[in-house]
XYZ file of C-alpha atoms in Angstrom:
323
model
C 0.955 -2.870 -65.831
C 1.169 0.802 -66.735
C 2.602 3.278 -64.376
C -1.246 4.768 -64.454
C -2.799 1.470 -63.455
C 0.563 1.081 -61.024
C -0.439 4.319 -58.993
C -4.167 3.825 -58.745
C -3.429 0.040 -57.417
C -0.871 1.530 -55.004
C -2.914 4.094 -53.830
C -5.920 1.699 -52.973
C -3.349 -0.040 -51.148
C -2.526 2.903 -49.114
C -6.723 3.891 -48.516
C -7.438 0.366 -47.208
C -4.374 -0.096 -45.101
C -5.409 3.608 -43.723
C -9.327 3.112 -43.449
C -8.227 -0.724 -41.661
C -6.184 0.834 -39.164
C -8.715 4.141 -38.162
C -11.335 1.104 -37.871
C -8.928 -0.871 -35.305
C -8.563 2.238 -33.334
C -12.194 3.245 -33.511
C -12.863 -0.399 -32.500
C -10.454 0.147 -29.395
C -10.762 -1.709 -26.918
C -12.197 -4.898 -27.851
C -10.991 -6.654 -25.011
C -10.123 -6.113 -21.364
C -7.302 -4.015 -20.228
C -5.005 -4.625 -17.466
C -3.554 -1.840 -15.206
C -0.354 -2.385 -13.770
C 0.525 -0.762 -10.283
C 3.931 -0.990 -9.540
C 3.258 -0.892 -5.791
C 1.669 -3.416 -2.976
C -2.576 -3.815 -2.405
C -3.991 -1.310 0.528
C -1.145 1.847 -0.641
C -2.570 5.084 -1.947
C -0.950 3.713 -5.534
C -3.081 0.696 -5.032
C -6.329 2.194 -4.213
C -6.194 5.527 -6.986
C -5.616 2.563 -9.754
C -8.605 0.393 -8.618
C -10.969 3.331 -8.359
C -10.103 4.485 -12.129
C -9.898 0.866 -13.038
C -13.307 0.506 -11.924
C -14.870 3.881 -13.630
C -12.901 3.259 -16.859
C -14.991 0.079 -17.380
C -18.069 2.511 -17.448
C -16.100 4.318 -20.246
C -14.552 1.700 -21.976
C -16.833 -1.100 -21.888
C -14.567 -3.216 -21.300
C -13.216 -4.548 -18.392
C -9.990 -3.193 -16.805
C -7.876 -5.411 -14.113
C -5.662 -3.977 -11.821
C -2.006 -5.998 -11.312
C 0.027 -5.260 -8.775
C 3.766 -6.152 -10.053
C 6.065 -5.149 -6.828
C 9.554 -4.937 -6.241
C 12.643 -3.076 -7.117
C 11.717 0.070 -5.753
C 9.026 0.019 -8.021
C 11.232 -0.835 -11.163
C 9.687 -4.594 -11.402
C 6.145 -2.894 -12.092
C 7.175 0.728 -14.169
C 9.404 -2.254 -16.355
C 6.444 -4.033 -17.014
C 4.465 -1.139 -18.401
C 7.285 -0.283 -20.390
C 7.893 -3.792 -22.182
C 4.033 -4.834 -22.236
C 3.168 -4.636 -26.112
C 1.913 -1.081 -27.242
C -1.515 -2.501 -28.035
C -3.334 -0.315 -25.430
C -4.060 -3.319 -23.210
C -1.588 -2.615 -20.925
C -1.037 0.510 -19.306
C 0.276 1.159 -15.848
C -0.598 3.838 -12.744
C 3.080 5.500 -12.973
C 4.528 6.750 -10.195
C 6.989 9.684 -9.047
C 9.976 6.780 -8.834
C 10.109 6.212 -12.315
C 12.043 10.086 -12.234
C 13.984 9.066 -9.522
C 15.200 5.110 -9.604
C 17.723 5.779 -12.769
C 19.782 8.154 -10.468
C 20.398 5.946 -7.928
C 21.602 3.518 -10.089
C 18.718 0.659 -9.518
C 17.352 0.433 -13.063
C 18.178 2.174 -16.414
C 14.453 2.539 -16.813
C 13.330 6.415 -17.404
C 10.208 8.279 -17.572
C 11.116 8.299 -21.185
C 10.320 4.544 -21.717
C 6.885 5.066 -21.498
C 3.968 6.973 -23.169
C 2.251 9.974 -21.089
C -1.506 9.656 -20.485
C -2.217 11.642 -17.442
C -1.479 12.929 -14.874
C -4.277 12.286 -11.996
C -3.002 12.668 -8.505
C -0.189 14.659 -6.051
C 0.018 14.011 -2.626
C 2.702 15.482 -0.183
C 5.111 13.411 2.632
C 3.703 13.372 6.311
C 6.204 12.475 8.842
C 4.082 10.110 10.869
C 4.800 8.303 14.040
C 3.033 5.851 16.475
C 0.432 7.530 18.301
C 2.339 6.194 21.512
C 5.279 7.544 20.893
C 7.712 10.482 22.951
C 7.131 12.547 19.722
C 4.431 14.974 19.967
C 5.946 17.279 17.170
C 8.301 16.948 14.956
C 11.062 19.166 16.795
C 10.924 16.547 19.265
C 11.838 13.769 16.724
C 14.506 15.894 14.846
C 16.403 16.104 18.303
C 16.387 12.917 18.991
C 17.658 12.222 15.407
C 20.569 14.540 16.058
C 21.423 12.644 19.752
C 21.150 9.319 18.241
C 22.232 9.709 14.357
C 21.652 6.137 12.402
C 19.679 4.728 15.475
C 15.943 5.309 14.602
C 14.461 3.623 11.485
C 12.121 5.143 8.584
C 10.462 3.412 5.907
C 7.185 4.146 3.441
C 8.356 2.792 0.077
C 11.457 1.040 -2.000
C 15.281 2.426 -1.502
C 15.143 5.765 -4.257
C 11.237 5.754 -3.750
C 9.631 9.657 -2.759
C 9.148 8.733 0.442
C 12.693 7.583 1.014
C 13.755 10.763 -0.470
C 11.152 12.801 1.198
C 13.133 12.656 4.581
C 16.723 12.813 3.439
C 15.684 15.913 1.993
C 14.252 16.988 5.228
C 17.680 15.744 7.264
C 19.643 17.477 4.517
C 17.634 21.161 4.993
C 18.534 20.330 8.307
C 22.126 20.212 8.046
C 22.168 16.160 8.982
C 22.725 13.079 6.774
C 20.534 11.604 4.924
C 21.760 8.107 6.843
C 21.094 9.883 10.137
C 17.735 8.001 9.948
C 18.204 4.608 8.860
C 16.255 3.378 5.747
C 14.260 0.135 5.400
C 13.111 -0.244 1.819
C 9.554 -1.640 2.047
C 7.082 -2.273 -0.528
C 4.728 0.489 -0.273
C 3.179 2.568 2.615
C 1.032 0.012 3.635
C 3.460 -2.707 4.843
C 5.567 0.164 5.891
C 2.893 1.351 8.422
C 2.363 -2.297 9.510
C 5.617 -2.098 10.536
C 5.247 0.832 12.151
C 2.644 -0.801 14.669
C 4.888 -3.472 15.312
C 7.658 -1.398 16.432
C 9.762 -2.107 13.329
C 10.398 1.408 12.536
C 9.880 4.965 15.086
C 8.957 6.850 12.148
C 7.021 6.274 8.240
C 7.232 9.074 5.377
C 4.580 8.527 3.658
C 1.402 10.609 2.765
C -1.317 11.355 5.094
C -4.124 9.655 3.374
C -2.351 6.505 3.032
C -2.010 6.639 6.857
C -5.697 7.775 6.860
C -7.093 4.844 8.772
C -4.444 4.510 11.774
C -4.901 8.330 12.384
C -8.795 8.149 12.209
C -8.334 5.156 14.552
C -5.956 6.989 16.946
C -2.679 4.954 16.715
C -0.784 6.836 14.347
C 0.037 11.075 14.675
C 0.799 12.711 11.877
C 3.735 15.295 13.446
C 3.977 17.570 10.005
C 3.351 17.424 6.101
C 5.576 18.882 3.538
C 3.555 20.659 1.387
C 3.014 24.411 0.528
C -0.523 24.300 2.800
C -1.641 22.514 5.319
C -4.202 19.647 4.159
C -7.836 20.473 4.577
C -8.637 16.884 6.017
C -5.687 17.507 8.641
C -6.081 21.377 9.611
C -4.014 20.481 12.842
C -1.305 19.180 10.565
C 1.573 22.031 10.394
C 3.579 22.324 7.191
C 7.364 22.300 7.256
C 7.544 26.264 5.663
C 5.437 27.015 8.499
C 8.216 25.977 10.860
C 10.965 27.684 8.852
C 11.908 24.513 7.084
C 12.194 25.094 3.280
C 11.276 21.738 2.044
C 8.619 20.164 -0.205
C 8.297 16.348 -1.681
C 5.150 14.559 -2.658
C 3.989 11.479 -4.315
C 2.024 11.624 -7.575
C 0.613 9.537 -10.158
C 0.002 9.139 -13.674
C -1.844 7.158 -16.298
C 0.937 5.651 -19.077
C 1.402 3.048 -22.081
C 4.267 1.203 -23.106
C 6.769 3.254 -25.496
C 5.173 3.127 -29.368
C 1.453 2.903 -28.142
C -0.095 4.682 -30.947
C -1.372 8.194 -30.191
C -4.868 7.190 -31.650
C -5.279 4.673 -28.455
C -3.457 7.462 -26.361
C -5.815 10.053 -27.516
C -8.715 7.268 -26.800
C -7.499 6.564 -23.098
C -6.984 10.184 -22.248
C -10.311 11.190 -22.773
C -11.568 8.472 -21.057
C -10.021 8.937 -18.162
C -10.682 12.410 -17.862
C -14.037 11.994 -18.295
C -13.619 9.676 -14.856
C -11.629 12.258 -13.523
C -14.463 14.770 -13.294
C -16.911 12.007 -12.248
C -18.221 12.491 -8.782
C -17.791 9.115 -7.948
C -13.808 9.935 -8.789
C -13.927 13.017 -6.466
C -15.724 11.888 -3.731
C -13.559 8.816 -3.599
C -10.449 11.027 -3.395
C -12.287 13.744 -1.490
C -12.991 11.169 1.483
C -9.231 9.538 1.531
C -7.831 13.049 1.623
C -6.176 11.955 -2.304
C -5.160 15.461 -3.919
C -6.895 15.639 -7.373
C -4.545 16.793 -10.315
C -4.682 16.858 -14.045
C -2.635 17.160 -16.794
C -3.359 15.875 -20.468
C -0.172 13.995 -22.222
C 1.418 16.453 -23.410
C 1.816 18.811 -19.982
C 2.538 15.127 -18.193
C 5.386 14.717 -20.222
C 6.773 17.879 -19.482
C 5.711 17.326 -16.071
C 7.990 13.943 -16.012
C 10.701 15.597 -17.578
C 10.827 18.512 -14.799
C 10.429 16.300 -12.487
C 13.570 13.913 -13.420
C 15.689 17.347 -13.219
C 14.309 18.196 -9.974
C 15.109 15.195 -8.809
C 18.705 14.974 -9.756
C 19.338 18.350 -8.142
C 17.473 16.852 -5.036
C 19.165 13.759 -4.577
C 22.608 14.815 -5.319
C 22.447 17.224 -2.686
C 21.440 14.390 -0.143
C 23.956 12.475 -1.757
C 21.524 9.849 -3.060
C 22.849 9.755 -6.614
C 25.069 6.766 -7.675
């Protein structure tokens, strides 16, 4: 074979293999997609996943299944995005944890294991107790913390999870420990509030609209939320800055692939889900749950991740949190 006829048989090589991959990704997805949530059925995780789930089947045409895979402080689920093949038929509703659960030592897993998609939702801690309770502000609980340090109980998510740092960063502000309120590691905010009716725990740090029904309902009052403003669905709801207190944590969440996902199925599911993003059926869903909306395309939720992680250390070091 001359090197002529070597080059042009080479280079038809190259155009097929080229034009046979652009077809697989312009044929993507062929078949359904499952969703992983790293977090227990009825949380705020749970519910922003099966609302996109749902929307991206409009998109997609295919359909997409929503797994919950629970445990480890969320590092069971965030592990299973990350090993899943990169196919694009696996992907996973990220959480905040997955900047947070390396520091403390429960999983070697990092935000850098997986593929950004976007970023679709923030929501800040409330500090929310039984409705019954001798707290009627949150002064009232942080004095009782102080008189009985290690007595009362908090819970909302896994040991390292936001809402576990969320109030050891308020206790450290404070000048107390961050085991001045015992932990219990629970999987989500939903079986953490169950627990909170049943007199498990005085107190659950968790966000406001994943305690949405109990406060609607009267048995659960929201004593303060730590965000810059005070939520528009909770006007009566004071912030922590507006009591002098100079702390901020919230829960968000984020669209992501396994590490090596193509960008060509990246670039497919990101515009996809931003066009479900600025669906009204998307907002009103949030809108009436009291869900903050957010968005960032890959690239400015990678950065986002990797900001985050650093916050984080600086955080959790400081409540002494880091192992």
């Amino acid at each position: 074979m001359s090197r002529k006829l070597a080059f042009v048989v080479i280079l038809s090589l190259i155009m097929a293999l080229g034009i046979g991959m652009s077809t697989a990704f312009a044929k993507y997805p062929e078949r359904p997609i499952q969703m992983i949530c790293p977090w227990g059925a009825g949380g705020g995780t749970d519910a922003c996943s099966r609302i996109i789930a749902t929307l991206l089947k409009k998109e997609l045409g295919v359909p997409v299944t929503v797994v919950n895979r629970t445990g480890g402080s969320g590092a069971v689920g965030h592990t299973a995005i990350s090993t899943a093949k990169p196919d694009g038929y696996t992907i996973g509703m990220a959480t905040g944890e997955i900047t947070m659960m390396h520091w403390m030592g429960l999983t070697k897993l990092t935000y850098k294991d997986l593929v950004p998609v976007c970023l679709v939702n923030a929501d800040p801690s409330g500090v929310n107790v039984r409705a019954d309770s001798p707290y009627k502000n949150l002064q009232d609980l942080l004095d009782d913390i102080k008189k009985r340090p290690g007595e009362l109980r908090n819970s909302g998510s896994g040991q390292g999870g936001i809402w576990h740092v969320a109030m050891a960063g308020l206790l450290v502000i404070k000048g107390m420990k961050p085991d001045d309120v015992k932990f219990i590691p629970s999987k989500g905010a939903a079986p953490a509030l169950q627990d909170l009716m049943a007199k498990g725990i005085e107190m659950s740090a968790c966000s406001l609209p994943e305690a949405a029904t109990l406060i609607e309902a009267g048995r659960v009052r929201p004593l303060a939320i730590m965000a810059e403003q005070r939520d528009p669905k909770y006007p009566d709801v004071p912030t922590l800055r507006e009591m002098g207190i100079d702390w901020t944590a919230a829960a968000w969440r984020g669209i992501t692939a396994p590490k090596g996902t193509p960008k060509e199925i990246v670039d497919v599911l990101e515009a996809a889900v931003g066009r479900v993003h600025k669906s009204k059926e998307f907002l009103d869903f949030m809108k009436n749950r009291g869900y903050g909306v957010i968005w960032k395309n890959a690239k400015d939720f990678g950065k986002f991740m990797a900001e985050a992680d650093a916050n984080n250390f600086k955080v959790m070091t400081a409540a002494g949190l880091i192992k």
